[in-house]
Amino acid sequence: MRDAWAAHLTDLVDADPRLAVVLADISADMFDQAMKAHPDRVINVGIREQLLIGVAGGLALAGMRPVAHTYAPFLVERAFEQVKLDFEHQGTSGVLVSVGASYDWAEGSFTHFSPRDVALFDTLPGWRVFVPGHAAEVPPLLDRAVRADGGVYLRLSLQHNENPHAVPDDSLLVLREGTRATVVVVGPLLDNVLEATADLDVTVAYTNTPRPLDTTGLRELAADTGDAIVMVEPYLEGTSAWLVSKAYEDRPHRLLSIGVGREELRRYGTAVEHERLHGLDAEGVRARLRRFLA
């Protein structure tokens, strides 16, 4: 995903003089040629994440469309005050692109984990969140992010599905139909969910644009499954529960949230091991779904 993003962004910077790229050393080598061609619009501030956002916010005030990038915990959690003030408070916007996701570099330990990132963006009004499930989904999402008027958070991951999916803008893509529950899965967890539900009587719907969440489409799908809903997300468990509850203020429903657990796993292994321990592999998802359906 990072390779696809950097290659496409380089092409966009060549074509659009309004675009600026702000880096904090991470992935800087992927923009060597772009820095030479556009030294005034491809800027590496070094390992200074608060400055990264401050510079991006200043560029936005000057009428540019900034794209700021580094590891998720440094981009979102470490620099959240700058996101809040230098973008939101100033009435500007930009594109924030992260790598690392919830635990991609598990060997790097908790300092490089960011399962709380999307939950933080939910505290700011109007931010879009894009979570591709495959490298081929990245360029069209980046195009949308660059063209958007508001703030966009693009969450890249090493985890990915085997195949890309063309998702209608801000809508749910139905991949399987059933009667007992509607399972909405975000980004790179799709393959795990498809395997987990292979013989279960459930509807499976996919999105790589969880913000805004297609709650209208969700209500329509869930009406045929007894308003039993399962949200499967590659970040903090329960992140989207508030949106589902808000959409169902007028209708009884059942909701199961599946995501990264709130407990801190202090024995750092691989991303695959963390996925299994959080119950996000196919076996773990299936076990929780079967209990919910029972």
mmCIF file of C-alpha atoms in Angstrom:
data_model
loop_
_atom_site.group_PDB
_atom_site.id
_atom_site.type_symbol
_atom_site.label_atom_id
_atom_site.label_comp_id
_atom_site.label_asym_id
_atom_site.label_seq_id
_atom_site.Cartn_x
_atom_site.Cartn_y
_atom_site.Cartn_z
ATOM 1 C CA MET A 1 0.000 0.000 0.000
ATOM 2 C CA ARG A 2 2.792 2.448 0.838
ATOM 3 C CA ASP A 3 4.488 1.803 -2.522
ATOM 4 C CA ALA A 4 1.229 2.374 -4.390
ATOM 5 C CA TRP A 5 0.549 5.566 -2.423
ATOM 6 C CA ALA A 6 4.023 7.053 -2.947
ATOM 7 C CA ALA A 7 4.085 6.287 -6.669
ATOM 8 C CA HIS A 8 0.654 7.777 -7.276
ATOM 9 C CA LEU A 9 1.266 10.807 -5.072
ATOM 10 C CA THR A 10 4.477 11.530 -6.989
ATOM 11 C CA ASP A 11 2.453 11.615 -10.213
ATOM 12 C CA LEU A 12 -0.146 13.875 -8.621
ATOM 13 C CA VAL A 13 2.500 16.323 -7.362
ATOM 14 C CA ASP A 14 3.928 16.545 -10.878
ATOM 15 C CA ALA A 15 0.481 17.321 -12.278
ATOM 16 C CA ASP A 16 -1.019 19.591 -9.601
ATOM 17 C CA PRO A 17 0.881 22.697 -8.404
ATOM 18 C CA ARG A 18 -1.562 23.022 -5.501
ATOM 19 C CA LEU A 19 -0.285 19.817 -3.860
ATOM 20 C CA ALA A 20 2.439 19.761 -1.212
ATOM 21 C CA VAL A 21 3.952 16.750 0.552
ATOM 22 C CA VAL A 22 5.257 17.042 4.113
ATOM 23 C CA LEU A 23 7.332 14.192 5.549
ATOM 24 C CA ALA A 24 8.975 13.387 8.876
ATOM 25 C CA ASP A 25 11.828 11.199 7.568
ATOM 26 C CA ILE A 26 9.531 8.163 7.243
ATOM 27 C CA SER A 27 9.242 7.171 3.535
ATOM 28 C CA ALA A 28 11.379 10.152 2.508
ATOM 29 C CA ASP A 29 13.502 7.959 0.244
ATOM 30 C CA MET A 30 10.396 7.205 -1.819
ATOM 31 C CA PHE A 31 10.196 10.886 -2.788
ATOM 32 C CA ASP A 32 13.836 11.564 -3.743
ATOM 33 C CA GLN A 33 13.000 12.438 -7.336
ATOM 34 C CA ALA A 34 9.961 14.473 -6.344
ATOM 35 C CA MET A 35 12.088 16.485 -3.870
ATOM 36 C CA LYS A 36 14.544 17.298 -6.645
ATOM 37 C CA ALA A 37 11.788 18.272 -9.056
ATOM 38 C CA HIS A 38 9.673 20.218 -6.530
ATOM 39 C CA PRO A 39 11.888 21.297 -3.594
ATOM 40 C CA ASP A 40 9.357 23.949 -2.574
ATOM 41 C CA ARG A 41 6.488 21.452 -2.387
ATOM 42 C CA VAL A 42 8.076 18.238 -1.084
ATOM 43 C CA ILE A 43 9.415 19.007 2.384
ATOM 44 C CA ASN A 44 11.076 16.746 4.945
ATOM 45 C CA VAL A 45 10.989 18.283 8.436
ATOM 46 C CA GLY A 46 12.816 15.390 10.092
ATOM 47 C CA ILE A 47 11.585 13.526 13.167
ATOM 48 C CA ARG A 48 9.419 16.413 14.334
ATOM 49 C CA GLU A 49 5.848 15.218 14.103
ATOM 50 C CA GLN A 50 4.207 18.246 15.728
ATOM 51 C CA LEU A 51 6.099 20.450 13.267
ATOM 52 C CA LEU A 52 4.979 18.133 10.461
ATOM 53 C CA ILE A 53 1.351 18.991 11.173
ATOM 54 C CA GLY A 54 2.134 22.651 11.849
ATOM 55 C CA VAL A 55 3.842 23.027 8.471
ATOM 56 C CA ALA A 56 0.993 21.206 6.743
ATOM 57 C CA GLY A 57 -1.509 23.491 8.452
ATOM 58 C CA GLY A 58 0.456 26.559 7.350
ATOM 59 C CA LEU A 59 0.510 25.333 3.769
ATOM 60 C CA ALA A 60 -3.252 24.830 3.946
ATOM 61 C CA LEU A 61 -3.680 28.415 5.184
ATOM 62 C CA ALA A 62 -1.663 29.520 2.155
ATOM 63 C CA GLY A 63 -4.117 27.789 -0.171
ATOM 64 C CA MET A 64 -2.197 24.555 -0.769
ATOM 65 C CA ARG A 65 -3.524 21.030 -0.374
ATOM 66 C CA PRO A 66 -0.984 19.381 1.983
ATOM 67 C CA VAL A 67 -0.405 15.649 2.315
ATOM 68 C CA ALA A 68 1.385 14.847 5.599
ATOM 69 C CA HIS A 69 2.776 11.411 6.332
ATOM 70 C CA THR A 70 4.466 9.306 9.006
ATOM 71 C CA TYR A 71 3.740 6.378 11.337
ATOM 72 C CA ALA A 72 0.192 6.374 12.696
ATOM 73 C CA PRO A 73 0.956 6.906 16.420
ATOM 74 C CA PHE A 74 3.228 9.852 15.639
ATOM 75 C CA LEU A 75 0.924 11.389 13.034
ATOM 76 C CA VAL A 76 -2.287 11.121 15.049
ATOM 77 C CA GLU A 77 -1.685 10.549 18.750
ATOM 78 C CA ARG A 78 1.568 12.455 19.236
ATOM 79 C CA ALA A 79 0.500 15.415 17.091
ATOM 80 C CA PHE A 80 -3.212 15.417 17.875
ATOM 81 C CA GLU A 81 -3.118 18.868 19.465
ATOM 82 C CA GLN A 82 -1.671 20.251 16.243
ATOM 83 C CA VAL A 83 -4.329 18.452 14.181
ATOM 84 C CA LYS A 84 -6.970 19.992 16.453
ATOM 85 C CA LEU A 85 -5.529 23.508 16.370
ATOM 86 C CA ASP A 86 -3.579 23.900 13.116
ATOM 87 C CA PHE A 87 -6.289 22.324 10.988
ATOM 88 C CA GLU A 88 -9.602 22.204 12.811
ATOM 89 C CA HIS A 89 -9.393 25.455 14.788
ATOM 90 C CA GLN A 90 -7.951 27.354 11.810
ATOM 91 C CA GLY A 91 -10.725 26.124 9.527
ATOM 92 C CA THR A 92 -8.326 24.462 7.106
ATOM 93 C CA SER A 93 -7.901 20.890 5.965
ATOM 94 C CA GLY A 94 -5.407 18.447 4.517
ATOM 95 C CA VAL A 95 -4.691 14.794 3.880
ATOM 96 C CA LEU A 96 -2.986 12.787 6.615
ATOM 97 C CA VAL A 97 -1.518 9.461 5.503
ATOM 98 C CA SER A 98 -0.260 6.911 8.008
ATOM 99 C CA VAL A 99 1.552 3.602 7.972
ATOM 100 C CA GLY A 100 1.882 1.133 10.815
ATOM 101 C CA ALA A 101 -1.853 0.785 11.474
ATOM 102 C CA SER A 102 -2.722 -0.938 14.763
ATOM 103 C CA TYR A 103 0.303 -3.233 15.119
ATOM 104 C CA ASP A 104 1.941 -3.726 11.689
ATOM 105 C CA TRP A 105 5.439 -3.449 13.112
ATOM 106 C CA ALA A 106 4.700 -5.502 16.219
ATOM 107 C CA GLU A 107 8.401 -6.119 16.790
ATOM 108 C CA GLY A 108 8.786 -2.365 17.267
ATOM 109 C CA SER A 109 6.641 -2.555 20.419
ATOM 110 C CA PHE A 110 3.805 -0.406 21.729
ATOM 111 C CA THR A 111 5.422 2.877 20.676
ATOM 112 C CA HIS A 112 4.546 2.024 17.077
ATOM 113 C CA PHE A 113 0.968 0.826 17.711
ATOM 114 C CA SER A 114 -2.043 3.002 16.945
ATOM 115 C CA PRO A 115 -5.386 1.217 17.333
ATOM 116 C CA ARG A 116 -6.926 4.413 18.766
ATOM 117 C CA ASP A 117 -6.343 6.644 15.725
ATOM 118 C CA VAL A 118 -9.794 6.463 14.121
ATOM 119 C CA ALA A 119 -11.478 6.940 17.503
ATOM 120 C CA LEU A 120 -9.531 10.195 17.891
ATOM 121 C CA PHE A 121 -10.664 11.454 14.492
ATOM 122 C CA ASP A 122 -14.234 10.756 15.579
ATOM 123 C CA THR A 123 -13.835 13.585 18.111
ATOM 124 C CA LEU A 124 -13.329 16.086 15.256
ATOM 125 C CA PRO A 125 -16.249 17.052 13.008
ATOM 126 C CA GLY A 126 -16.216 16.248 9.326
ATOM 127 C CA TRP A 127 -13.027 14.208 8.925
ATOM 128 C CA ARG A 128 -13.219 11.392 6.394
ATOM 129 C CA VAL A 129 -11.389 8.139 7.100
ATOM 130 C CA PHE A 130 -10.245 5.848 4.273
ATOM 131 C CA VAL A 131 -8.963 2.343 5.077
ATOM 132 C CA PRO A 132 -7.958 0.452 1.912
ATOM 133 C CA GLY A 133 -7.896 -3.317 1.968
ATOM 134 C CA HIS A 134 -5.534 -3.750 -0.986
ATOM 135 C CA ALA A 135 -2.801 -1.736 -2.706
ATOM 136 C CA ALA A 136 -4.956 -1.333 -5.825
ATOM 137 C CA GLU A 137 -7.577 0.476 -3.730
ATOM 138 C CA VAL A 138 -5.062 3.134 -2.671
ATOM 139 C CA PRO A 139 -4.779 5.316 -5.833
ATOM 140 C CA PRO A 140 -8.535 5.946 -6.235
ATOM 141 C CA LEU A 141 -8.855 6.697 -2.525
ATOM 142 C CA LEU A 142 -5.895 9.082 -2.717
ATOM 143 C CA ASP A 143 -7.506 10.832 -5.691
ATOM 144 C CA ARG A 144 -10.666 11.312 -3.646
ATOM 145 C CA ALA A 145 -8.678 12.549 -0.653
ATOM 146 C CA VAL A 146 -6.789 15.128 -2.690
ATOM 147 C CA ARG A 147 -9.963 16.395 -4.367
ATOM 148 C CA ALA A 148 -11.943 16.573 -1.114
ATOM 149 C CA ASP A 149 -12.734 19.900 0.517
ATOM 150 C CA GLY A 150 -12.328 18.671 4.085
ATOM 151 C CA GLY A 151 -9.839 16.691 6.120
ATOM 152 C CA VAL A 152 -9.068 13.095 5.143
ATOM 153 C CA TYR A 153 -7.187 10.424 7.055
ATOM 154 C CA LEU A 154 -5.819 7.648 4.810
ATOM 155 C CA ARG A 155 -4.793 4.607 6.882
ATOM 156 C CA LEU A 156 -2.336 2.318 5.064
ATOM 157 C CA SER A 157 -1.411 -1.131 6.337
ATOM 158 C CA LEU A 158 0.861 -4.065 5.607
ATOM 159 C CA GLN A 159 -2.142 -6.316 6.169
ATOM 160 C CA HIS A 160 -4.208 -6.728 2.997
ATOM 161 C CA ASN A 161 -6.837 -8.809 1.264
ATOM 162 C CA GLU A 162 -5.966 -11.089 -1.635
ATOM 163 C CA ASN A 163 -8.091 -9.099 -4.101
ATOM 164 C CA PRO A 164 -9.105 -5.443 -4.393
ATOM 165 C CA HIS A 165 -12.738 -4.364 -4.424
ATOM 166 C CA ALA A 166 -14.292 -1.401 -6.187
ATOM 167 C CA VAL A 167 -16.515 0.148 -3.535
ATOM 168 C CA PRO A 168 -19.151 2.727 -4.548
ATOM 169 C CA ASP A 169 -18.344 6.110 -3.013
ATOM 170 C CA ASP A 170 -19.155 6.094 0.714
ATOM 171 C CA SER A 171 -21.367 3.021 0.314
ATOM 172 C CA LEU A 172 -21.347 -0.574 1.502
ATOM 173 C CA LEU A 173 -20.459 -3.263 -1.031
ATOM 174 C CA VAL A 174 -22.493 -6.426 -0.426
ATOM 175 C CA LEU A 175 -20.410 -9.557 -1.044
ATOM 176 C CA ARG A 176 -22.617 -12.196 0.552
ATOM 177 C CA GLU A 177 -26.283 -12.307 1.555
ATOM 178 C CA GLY A 178 -27.822 -14.044 4.571
ATOM 179 C CA THR A 179 -30.661 -13.733 7.049
ATOM 180 C CA ARG A 180 -29.288 -13.904 10.600
ATOM 181 C CA ALA A 181 -26.963 -10.877 10.844
ATOM 182 C CA THR A 182 -25.369 -8.114 8.791
ATOM 183 C CA VAL A 183 -21.578 -8.116 9.116
ATOM 184 C CA VAL A 184 -19.835 -4.906 8.068
ATOM 185 C CA VAL A 185 -16.085 -5.293 7.638
ATOM 186 C CA VAL A 186 -13.563 -2.502 7.164
ATOM 187 C CA GLY A 187 -10.506 -2.682 4.911
ATOM 188 C CA PRO A 188 -7.873 -5.397 5.328
ATOM 189 C CA LEU A 189 -9.930 -7.711 7.564
ATOM 190 C CA LEU A 190 -12.262 -8.717 4.746
ATOM 191 C CA ASP A 191 -10.575 -12.000 3.820
ATOM 192 C CA ASN A 192 -10.612 -13.120 7.460
ATOM 193 C CA VAL A 193 -14.322 -12.374 7.702
ATOM 194 C CA LEU A 194 -15.164 -14.131 4.429
ATOM 195 C CA GLU A 195 -13.343 -17.227 5.661
ATOM 196 C CA ALA A 196 -14.992 -16.993 9.082
ATOM 197 C CA THR A 197 -18.501 -16.740 7.597
ATOM 198 C CA ALA A 198 -18.125 -19.256 4.771
ATOM 199 C CA ASP A 199 -20.900 -21.498 6.142
ATOM 200 C CA LEU A 200 -22.793 -18.952 8.253
ATOM 201 C CA ASP A 201 -26.147 -17.502 7.243
ATOM 202 C CA VAL A 202 -25.085 -13.848 7.342
ATOM 203 C CA THR A 203 -24.819 -10.866 5.025
ATOM 204 C CA VAL A 204 -21.262 -9.574 4.558
ATOM 205 C CA ALA A 205 -20.750 -5.980 3.411
ATOM 206 C CA TYR A 206 -17.379 -4.305 2.801
ATOM 207 C CA THR A 207 -16.230 -0.710 3.069
ATOM 208 C CA ASN A 208 -12.881 1.045 2.720
ATOM 209 C CA THR A 209 -14.424 4.424 3.588
ATOM 210 C CA PRO A 210 -15.691 3.918 7.146
ATOM 211 C CA ARG A 211 -16.059 7.646 7.696
ATOM 212 C CA PRO A 212 -18.635 8.631 6.793
ATOM 213 C CA LEU A 213 -20.136 5.235 7.609
ATOM 214 C CA ASP A 214 -22.987 4.285 5.270
ATOM 215 C CA THR A 215 -25.595 3.987 8.022
ATOM 216 C CA THR A 216 -28.455 4.320 5.531
ATOM 217 C CA GLY A 217 -27.199 1.299 3.625
ATOM 218 C CA LEU A 218 -26.596 -0.504 6.909
ATOM 219 C CA ARG A 219 -30.187 0.021 8.037
ATOM 220 C CA GLU A 220 -31.487 -1.297 4.720
ATOM 221 C CA LEU A 221 -29.340 -4.431 4.895
ATOM 222 C CA ALA A 222 -29.957 -5.079 8.579
ATOM 223 C CA ALA A 223 -33.720 -4.806 8.119
ATOM 224 C CA ASP A 224 -33.507 -8.193 6.368
ATOM 225 C CA THR A 225 -31.364 -9.760 9.105
ATOM 226 C CA GLY A 226 -33.417 -8.992 12.200
ATOM 227 C CA ASP A 227 -31.444 -5.786 12.882
ATOM 228 C CA ALA A 228 -28.554 -7.898 14.147
ATOM 229 C CA ILE A 229 -25.341 -6.051 13.273
ATOM 230 C CA VAL A 230 -21.662 -6.949 13.547
ATOM 231 C CA MET A 231 -18.934 -4.342 12.991
ATOM 232 C CA VAL A 232 -15.474 -5.784 12.247
ATOM 233 C CA GLU A 233 -12.761 -3.094 12.236
ATOM 234 C CA PRO A 234 -8.939 -3.228 12.160
ATOM 235 C CA TYR A 235 -8.644 -0.642 14.945
ATOM 236 C CA LEU A 236 -9.982 -0.205 18.481
ATOM 237 C CA GLU A 237 -12.964 -2.427 19.208
ATOM 238 C CA GLY A 238 -16.182 -0.452 19.453
ATOM 239 C CA THR A 239 -14.925 2.564 17.492
ATOM 240 C CA SER A 240 -18.027 2.660 15.275
ATOM 241 C CA ALA A 241 -20.536 1.617 17.936
ATOM 242 C CA TRP A 242 -21.609 5.210 18.568
ATOM 243 C CA LEU A 243 -22.461 5.705 14.894
ATOM 244 C CA VAL A 244 -24.532 2.537 14.757
ATOM 245 C CA SER A 245 -26.350 3.500 17.969
ATOM 246 C CA LYS A 246 -27.040 6.979 16.607
ATOM 247 C CA ALA A 247 -28.400 5.516 13.363
ATOM 248 C CA TYR A 248 -30.672 3.206 15.382
ATOM 249 C CA GLU A 249 -32.133 5.701 17.850
ATOM 250 C CA ASP A 250 -35.582 4.856 16.512
ATOM 251 C CA ARG A 251 -35.199 1.083 16.173
ATOM 252 C CA PRO A 252 -34.212 -1.781 18.498
ATOM 253 C CA HIS A 253 -31.089 -3.631 17.377
ATOM 254 C CA ARG A 254 -28.328 -5.962 18.489
ATOM 255 C CA LEU A 255 -24.697 -4.993 17.953
ATOM 256 C CA LEU A 256 -21.446 -6.945 18.221
ATOM 257 C CA SER A 257 -18.224 -4.969 17.873
ATOM 258 C CA ILE A 258 -15.078 -6.855 16.835
ATOM 259 C CA GLY A 259 -11.746 -5.054 16.711
ATOM 260 C CA VAL A 260 -8.428 -4.569 18.469
ATOM 261 C CA GLY A 261 -8.865 -5.205 22.184
ATOM 262 C CA ARG A 262 -8.255 -2.513 24.776
ATOM 263 C CA GLU A 263 -5.759 -4.590 26.719
ATOM 264 C CA GLU A 264 -2.078 -3.971 25.963
ATOM 265 C CA LEU A 265 -0.236 -7.065 24.752
ATOM 266 C CA ARG A 266 3.252 -6.691 26.196
ATOM 267 C CA ARG A 267 4.812 -9.771 24.590
ATOM 268 C CA TYR A 268 5.690 -8.334 21.207
ATOM 269 C CA GLY A 269 5.787 -10.915 18.442
ATOM 270 C CA THR A 270 4.591 -10.560 14.871
ATOM 271 C CA ALA A 271 1.548 -8.794 13.452
ATOM 272 C CA VAL A 272 0.005 -12.196 12.695
ATOM 273 C CA GLU A 273 0.392 -13.195 16.356
ATOM 274 C CA HIS A 274 -1.208 -9.969 17.540
ATOM 275 C CA GLU A 275 -4.068 -10.492 15.109
ATOM 276 C CA ARG A 276 -4.660 -13.952 16.563
ATOM 277 C CA LEU A 277 -4.411 -12.806 20.189
ATOM 278 C CA HIS A 278 -6.928 -10.023 19.545
ATOM 279 C CA GLY A 279 -9.277 -12.554 17.948
ATOM 280 C CA LEU A 280 -9.127 -10.924 14.528
ATOM 281 C CA ASP A 281 -7.989 -13.964 12.579
ATOM 282 C CA ALA A 282 -10.647 -16.069 10.841
ATOM 283 C CA GLU A 283 -10.896 -18.503 13.748
ATOM 284 C CA GLY A 284 -11.337 -15.755 16.330
ATOM 285 C CA VAL A 285 -13.923 -13.856 14.286
ATOM 286 C CA ARG A 286 -15.858 -17.055 13.648
ATOM 287 C CA ALA A 287 -15.945 -17.958 17.327
ATOM 288 C CA ARG A 288 -17.385 -14.594 18.313
ATOM 289 C CA LEU A 289 -19.908 -14.644 15.481
ATOM 290 C CA ARG A 290 -21.158 -18.083 16.452
ATOM 291 C CA ARG A 291 -21.673 -16.951 20.064
ATOM 292 C CA PHE A 292 -23.528 -13.850 18.848
ATOM 293 C CA LEU A 293 -25.777 -15.870 16.538
ATOM 294 C CA ALA A 294 -26.500 -18.417 19.263
#
